[in-house]
Tab-separated table of C-alpha atoms in Angstrom:
chain	number	residue	atom	x	y	z
M	14	UNK	CA	-40.080	62.999	-20.577
M	15	UNK	CA	-38.172	60.076	-19.137
M	16	UNK	CA	-38.447	56.807	-20.884
M	17	UNK	CA	-39.032	53.760	-18.669
M	18	UNK	CA	-37.815	50.278	-19.625
M	19	UNK	CA	-40.394	47.583	-19.382
M	20	UNK	CA	-39.780	45.047	-16.651
M	21	UNK	CA	-40.937	41.481	-16.728
M	22	UNK	CA	-40.011	38.002	-17.888
M	23	UNK	CA	-37.591	37.628	-20.730
M	24	UNK	CA	-38.856	35.257	-23.371
M	25	UNK	CA	-36.528	33.020	-25.407
M	26	UNK	CA	-37.197	31.077	-28.541
M	27	UNK	CA	-37.953	27.410	-28.083
M	28	UNK	CA	-34.825	26.452	-30.019
M	29	UNK	CA	-32.624	28.285	-27.547
M	30	UNK	CA	-34.137	26.419	-24.606
M	31	UNK	CA	-33.761	23.110	-26.369
M	32	UNK	CA	-30.114	23.829	-27.045
M	33	UNK	CA	-29.475	24.835	-23.451
M	34	UNK	CA	-31.064	21.602	-22.219
M	35	UNK	CA	-28.952	19.527	-24.599
M	36	UNK	CA	-25.769	21.272	-23.427
M	37	UNK	CA	-26.602	20.566	-19.804
M	38	UNK	CA	-27.200	16.929	-20.617
M	39	UNK	CA	-23.855	16.729	-22.460
M	40	UNK	CA	-21.990	18.290	-19.539
M	41	UNK	CA	-23.574	15.824	-17.150
M	42	UNK	CA	-22.547	12.967	-19.433
M	43	UNK	CA	-18.888	14.135	-19.405
M	44	UNK	CA	-18.542	13.886	-15.658
M	45	UNK	CA	-15.240	12.222	-14.625
M	46	UNK	CA	-15.396	8.440	-14.546
M	47	UNK	CA	-14.601	6.543	-11.389
M	48	UNK	CA	-10.775	6.409	-11.144
M	49	UNK	CA	-9.183	3.019	-11.657
M	50	UNK	CA	-7.773	1.254	-8.635
M	51	UNK	CA	-4.150	0.024	-8.504
M	52	UNK	CA	-5.000	-3.499	-9.718
M	53	UNK	CA	-7.076	-2.185	-12.629
M	54	UNK	CA	-4.297	0.236	-13.560
M	55	UNK	CA	-1.765	-2.601	-13.465
M	56	UNK	CA	-3.967	-4.767	-15.685
M	57	UNK	CA	-4.357	-1.987	-18.253
M	58	UNK	CA	-0.600	-1.404	-18.210
M	59	UNK	CA	0.195	-5.122	-18.608
M	60	UNK	CA	-2.243	-5.642	-21.457
M	61	UNK	CA	-1.417	-2.399	-23.276
M	62	UNK	CA	1.705	-3.704	-24.991
M	63	UNK	CA	2.514	-5.096	-28.407
M	64	UNK	CA	4.386	-8.396	-28.330
M	65	UNK	CA	6.119	-10.026	-31.266
M	66	UNK	CA	4.405	-13.078	-32.734
M	67	UNK	CA	7.742	-14.871	-32.263
M	68	UNK	CA	6.802	-15.365	-28.616
M	69	UNK	CA	4.112	-17.659	-27.220
M	70	UNK	CA	0.855	-15.798	-26.652
M	71	UNK	CA	0.365	-17.290	-23.175
M	72	UNK	CA	2.384	-17.609	-19.951
M	73	UNK	CA	5.582	-19.660	-20.318
M	74	UNK	CA	7.865	-20.821	-17.503
M	75	UNK	CA	11.531	-21.301	-18.447
M	76	UNK	CA	14.141	-23.115	-16.373
M	77	UNK	CA	17.469	-22.353	-18.010
M	78	UNK	CA	20.547	-22.632	-15.769
M	79	UNK	CA	23.019	-22.627	-18.668
M	80	UNK	CA	21.351	-20.054	-20.942
M	81	UNK	CA	20.767	-22.245	-24.004
M	82	UNK	CA	16.975	-22.031	-24.022
M	83	UNK	CA	16.801	-18.263	-23.627
M	84	UNK	CA	19.627	-17.770	-26.119
M	85	UNK	CA	17.556	-19.660	-28.677
M	86	UNK	CA	14.374	-17.896	-27.612
M	87	UNK	CA	15.710	-14.357	-27.934
M	88	UNK	CA	18.582	-14.583	-30.449
M	89	UNK	CA	18.180	-16.095	-33.917
M	90	UNK	CA	21.737	-14.923	-34.559
M	91	UNK	CA	24.492	-12.908	-32.901
M	92	UNK	CA	27.954	-11.790	-33.930
M	93	UNK	CA	29.201	-12.191	-30.365
M	94	UNK	CA	28.620	-14.790	-27.659
M	95	UNK	CA	29.733	-14.518	-24.034
M	96	UNK	CA	30.623	-17.807	-22.321
M	97	UNK	CA	31.322	-17.907	-18.573
M	98	UNK	CA	32.262	-20.573	-16.064
M	99	UNK	CA	29.827	-21.799	-13.404
M	100	UNK	CA	30.734	-19.195	-10.771
M	101	UNK	CA	28.420	-16.267	-10.075
M	102	UNK	CA	31.424	-13.939	-10.128
M	103	UNK	CA	32.189	-14.919	-13.737
M	104	UNK	CA	28.504	-14.621	-14.705
M	105	UNK	CA	28.339	-11.073	-13.329
M	106	UNK	CA	31.493	-10.110	-15.212
M	107	UNK	CA	30.158	-11.706	-18.394
M	108	UNK	CA	26.819	-9.962	-17.910
M	109	UNK	CA	28.604	-6.615	-17.782
M	110	UNK	CA	29.805	-7.143	-21.361
M	111	UNK	CA	26.714	-8.966	-22.632
M	112	UNK	CA	24.359	-6.150	-21.584
M	113	UNK	CA	26.439	-3.504	-23.343
M	114	UNK	CA	26.948	-5.497	-26.547
M	115	UNK	CA	23.410	-7.009	-26.503
M	116	UNK	CA	24.894	-10.484	-26.757
M	117	UNK	CA	23.627	-13.824	-25.408
M	118	UNK	CA	25.479	-15.491	-22.547
M	119	UNK	CA	26.018	-19.206	-21.833
M	120	UNK	CA	27.365	-21.006	-18.764
M	121	UNK	CA	30.094	-23.516	-19.594
M	122	UNK	CA	30.553	-27.016	-18.186
M	123	UNK	CA	33.168	-29.392	-19.643
M	124	UNK	CA	30.512	-32.059	-20.291
M	125	UNK	CA	28.492	-29.512	-22.286
M	126	UNK	CA	31.369	-28.476	-24.545
M	127	UNK	CA	29.644	-29.849	-27.667
M	128	UNK	CA	26.401	-27.965	-26.918
M	129	UNK	CA	28.339	-24.699	-26.584
M	130	UNK	CA	30.068	-25.269	-29.922
M	131	UNK	CA	26.728	-26.063	-31.565
M	132	UNK	CA	25.217	-22.844	-30.188
M	133	UNK	CA	28.152	-20.846	-31.553
M	134	UNK	CA	27.379	-22.327	-34.978
M	135	UNK	CA	23.631	-21.716	-34.688
M	136	UNK	CA	24.146	-18.074	-33.778
M	137	UNK	CA	26.737	-17.582	-36.498
M	138	UNK	CA	28.952	-15.918	-33.881
M	139	UNK	CA	32.268	-14.550	-35.077
M	140	UNK	CA	33.558	-13.583	-31.630
M	141	UNK	CA	33.375	-15.580	-28.399
M	142	UNK	CA	34.378	-13.884	-25.157
M	143	UNK	CA	35.161	-16.294	-22.339
M	144	UNK	CA	35.199	-15.312	-18.681
M	145	UNK	CA	36.775	-17.535	-16.046
M	146	UNK	CA	37.650	-21.189	-16.439
M	147	UNK	CA	36.264	-21.960	-19.906
M	148	UNK	CA	37.989	-24.542	-22.113
M	149	UNK	CA	37.523	-22.878	-25.465
M	150	UNK	CA	40.911	-22.247	-27.013
M	151	UNK	CA	41.782	-18.766	-28.315
M	152	UNK	CA	41.606	-18.736	-32.082
M	153	UNK	CA	41.392	-16.487	-35.099
M	154	UNK	CA	39.756	-16.853	-38.463
M	155	UNK	CA	36.039	-17.546	-38.813
M	156	UNK	CA	35.579	-17.581	-35.008
M	157	UNK	CA	37.769	-15.537	-32.690
M	158	UNK	CA	37.875	-16.659	-29.042
M	159	UNK	CA	38.970	-13.936	-26.620
M	160	UNK	CA	39.803	-14.638	-22.979
M	161	UNK	CA	38.853	-11.849	-20.604
M	162	UNK	CA	41.861	-10.630	-18.580
M	163	UNK	CA	39.693	-8.966	-15.933
M	164	UNK	CA	39.889	-5.443	-14.578
M	165	UNK	CA	38.225	-2.159	-15.447
M	166	UNK	CA	40.595	-1.116	-18.215
M	167	UNK	CA	39.928	-4.296	-20.195
M	168	UNK	CA	36.197	-3.555	-20.273
M	169	UNK	CA	36.916	-0.231	-21.940
M	170	UNK	CA	39.279	-1.836	-24.449
M	171	UNK	CA	36.769	-4.533	-25.354
M	172	UNK	CA	33.692	-2.326	-25.679
M	173	UNK	CA	34.979	1.264	-26.132
M	174	UNK	CA	32.809	2.349	-23.176
M	175	UNK	CA	33.736	3.815	-19.807
M	176	UNK	CA	32.302	1.557	-17.109
M	177	UNK	CA	31.237	2.400	-13.575
M	178	UNK	CA	32.026	-0.246	-10.984
M	179	UNK	CA	29.053	-1.620	-9.038
M	180	UNK	CA	29.919	-3.992	-6.197
M	181	UNK	CA	27.463	-6.861	-5.780
M	182	UNK	CA	27.589	-7.893	-2.134
M	183	UNK	CA	26.139	-11.407	-2.353
M	184	UNK	CA	25.228	-14.034	-4.960
M	185	UNK	CA	21.642	-13.557	-3.802
M	186	UNK	CA	21.831	-10.001	-5.167
M	187	UNK	CA	23.061	-11.015	-8.628
M	188	UNK	CA	19.694	-11.253	-10.400
M	189	UNK	CA	18.544	-7.879	-9.090
M	190	UNK	CA	21.880	-6.312	-10.042
M	191	UNK	CA	21.530	-7.473	-13.651
M	192	UNK	CA	17.858	-6.477	-13.856
M	193	UNK	CA	18.652	-2.989	-12.518
M	194	UNK	CA	21.215	-1.992	-15.163
M	195	UNK	CA	19.676	0.729	-17.346
M	196	UNK	CA	19.566	0.522	-21.117
M	197	UNK	CA	22.078	3.328	-21.560
M	198	UNK	CA	24.309	2.370	-18.616
M	199	UNK	CA	27.674	0.624	-18.615
M	200	UNK	CA	28.177	-1.161	-15.306
M	201	UNK	CA	30.937	-3.489	-14.184
M	202	UNK	CA	29.012	-5.816	-11.917
M	203	UNK	CA	31.831	-6.917	-9.646
M	204	UNK	CA	31.350	-9.666	-7.083
M	205	UNK	CA	32.546	-8.544	-3.646
M	206	UNK	CA	33.663	-12.048	-2.675
M	207	UNK	CA	35.928	-12.890	-5.646
M	208	UNK	CA	36.990	-11.928	-9.148
M	209	UNK	CA	36.724	-14.551	-11.914
M	210	UNK	CA	39.708	-16.733	-12.583
M	211	UNK	CA	41.897	-15.347	-15.369
M	212	UNK	CA	42.813	-18.001	-17.910
M	213	UNK	CA	46.263	-18.244	-19.549
M	214	UNK	CA	46.795	-16.133	-22.682
M	215	UNK	CA	44.002	-13.768	-21.632
M	216	UNK	CA	44.074	-10.401	-23.380
M	217	UNK	CA	41.694	-7.557	-24.032
M	218	UNK	CA	40.531	-7.133	-27.614
M	219	UNK	CA	37.665	-5.266	-29.230
M	220	UNK	CA	34.385	-7.138	-29.484
M	221	UNK	CA	31.434	-6.281	-31.766
M	222	UNK	CA	28.181	-4.839	-30.453
M	223	UNK	CA	24.581	-4.930	-31.649
M	224	UNK	CA	21.515	-2.816	-31.014
M	225	UNK	CA	18.745	-4.030	-28.683
M	226	UNK	CA	16.636	-6.635	-30.472
M	227	UNK	CA	13.258	-6.214	-28.807
M	228	UNK	CA	12.061	-2.864	-30.300
M	229	UNK	CA	9.563	-2.760	-27.404
M	230	UNK	CA	8.068	-6.058	-28.624
M	231	UNK	CA	9.216	-8.350	-25.809
M	232	UNK	CA	6.754	-10.111	-23.533
M	233	UNK	CA	6.475	-9.260	-19.865
M	234	UNK	CA	9.397	-10.986	-18.107
M	235	UNK	CA	9.450	-11.824	-14.398
M	236	UNK	CA	12.079	-13.444	-12.210
M	237	UNK	CA	12.916	-14.098	-8.577
M	238	UNK	CA	16.213	-13.628	-6.762
M	239	UNK	CA	16.776	-17.373	-7.244
M	240	UNK	CA	16.189	-17.359	-11.010
M	241	UNK	CA	18.847	-18.634	-13.388
M	242	UNK	CA	21.245	-15.749	-13.895
M	243	UNK	CA	22.062	-16.632	-17.506
M	244	UNK	CA	18.359	-16.516	-18.399
M	245	UNK	CA	17.985	-13.072	-16.815
M	246	UNK	CA	21.086	-11.824	-18.637
M	247	UNK	CA	19.756	-13.051	-21.990
M	248	UNK	CA	16.389	-11.376	-21.470
M	249	UNK	CA	18.080	-8.084	-20.544
M	250	UNK	CA	20.615	-8.356	-23.388
M	251	UNK	CA	17.724	-8.790	-25.785
M	252	UNK	CA	16.285	-5.536	-24.461
M	253	UNK	CA	13.449	-6.796	-22.265
M	254	UNK	CA	12.800	-5.379	-18.809
M	255	UNK	CA	12.827	-7.956	-16.026
M	256	UNK	CA	10.634	-7.514	-12.942
M	257	UNK	CA	12.188	-9.251	-9.930
M	258	UNK	CA	9.635	-10.405	-7.350
M	259	UNK	CA	10.172	-11.843	-3.860
M	260	UNK	CA	7.319	-14.350	-4.136
M	261	UNK	CA	6.687	-16.295	-7.369
M	262	UNK	CA	3.036	-16.955	-6.478
M	263	UNK	CA	0.563	-14.157	-7.376
M	264	UNK	CA	-2.028	-15.706	-5.055
M	265	UNK	CA	0.092	-15.090	-1.952
M	266	UNK	CA	1.646	-11.772	-2.995
M	267	UNK	CA	-0.295	-8.778	-4.244
M	268	UNK	CA	2.991	-7.245	-5.497
M	269	UNK	CA	3.590	-10.297	-7.668
M	270	UNK	CA	-0.049	-10.254	-8.742
M	271	UNK	CA	0.303	-6.665	-9.997
M	272	UNK	CA	3.192	-7.713	-12.248
M	273	UNK	CA	1.046	-10.474	-13.815
M	274	UNK	CA	-2.569	-9.301	-13.601
M	275	UNK	CA	-4.416	-9.649	-16.909
M	276	UNK	CA	-1.764	-11.924	-18.429
M	277	UNK	CA	-3.310	-15.359	-17.818
M	278	UNK	CA	-4.004	-15.571	-21.562
M	279	UNK	CA	-1.327	-13.108	-22.723
M	280	UNK	CA	2.431	-13.314	-23.392
M	281	UNK	CA	4.326	-13.684	-20.108
M	282	UNK	CA	7.786	-15.174	-19.568
M	283	UNK	CA	8.600	-16.395	-16.054
M	284	UNK	CA	12.239	-17.311	-15.458
M	285	UNK	CA	12.592	-20.158	-12.990
M	286	UNK	CA	10.919	-23.405	-11.956
M	287	UNK	CA	9.661	-21.728	-8.774
M	288	UNK	CA	6.847	-20.252	-10.905
M	289	UNK	CA	5.503	-23.766	-11.547
M	290	UNK	CA	4.424	-25.052	-14.941
M	291	UNK	CA	2.859	-22.924	-17.666
M	292	UNK	CA	-0.641	-24.070	-16.700
M	293	UNK	CA	0.008	-23.720	-12.966
M	294	UNK	CA	1.105	-20.125	-13.438
M	295	UNK	CA	-1.932	-19.362	-15.577
M	296	UNK	CA	-4.221	-20.903	-12.950
M	297	UNK	CA	-2.551	-18.942	-10.157
M	298	UNK	CA	-3.081	-15.644	-11.982
M	299	UNK	CA	-6.769	-16.465	-12.395
M	300	UNK	CA	-7.022	-17.441	-8.735
M	301	UNK	CA	-5.332	-14.219	-7.652
M	302	UNK	CA	-7.753	-12.162	-9.742
M	303	UNK	CA	-10.650	-13.839	-7.925
M	304	UNK	CA	-9.077	-12.837	-4.609
M	305	UNK	CA	-7.864	-9.300	-5.336
M	306	UNK	CA	-10.464	-8.301	-7.947
M	307	UNK	CA	-13.624	-10.226	-7.000
M	308	UNK	CA	-15.894	-7.906	-8.969
């Protein structure tokens, strides 16, 4: 005799049904959240960084044509100091060495000779590399002053690195050229229009190098193409990235706003008077957030 299986509803214990309902509820609760828009992503990125307590915990605007303020801001000490004349060509050449050796850079004027000497003492520098027309006499002993003789070979002798030549077409491109040099790159930033003046008794000699200082603890740093080149060099030599924007006002440029969003009450270093005062920059960031992120 054939056996027939009973057909009908399958009954389940109440506990099983309760568990199934709870699982469905959990799955519904894990549905993907609404993706962040570009401004929200930029804000999260800007705020998700650890900044050293050595820096102001609010936006700061720095005008620093000769490099003294940023040297003091980023470098409590340094074995080497690069000093260049007032030409952009000399500053680019000096930057090429400063970025590799992680050294501060100053711009020299005869009437500021005393301030340069005082900064050498503050830093405790043992080696000063001069580029161009700089009236610091070569010396030996506690402080050695080396005059750069120019050329590609001298860069290798001074730093023990092989440099690639990068031609900078215009002084207007100088800030971007410095900001674009990678951490592990050795670039001779050579001005297309002129090489720096070579001072008498110039010779290539080895200079000391340090490691990057920032340890990923630098504030967000922004600049424009018109920013003070020495200030940009010092920020990069310290190890900070520098974002170069075309418009210093976040209210009138969404690209600039994305570099600053969320930082109205956070560490932010803006290089150049075109960013306004500290409070003006803070107010502009808030105003831009009201425009671009009204909700």
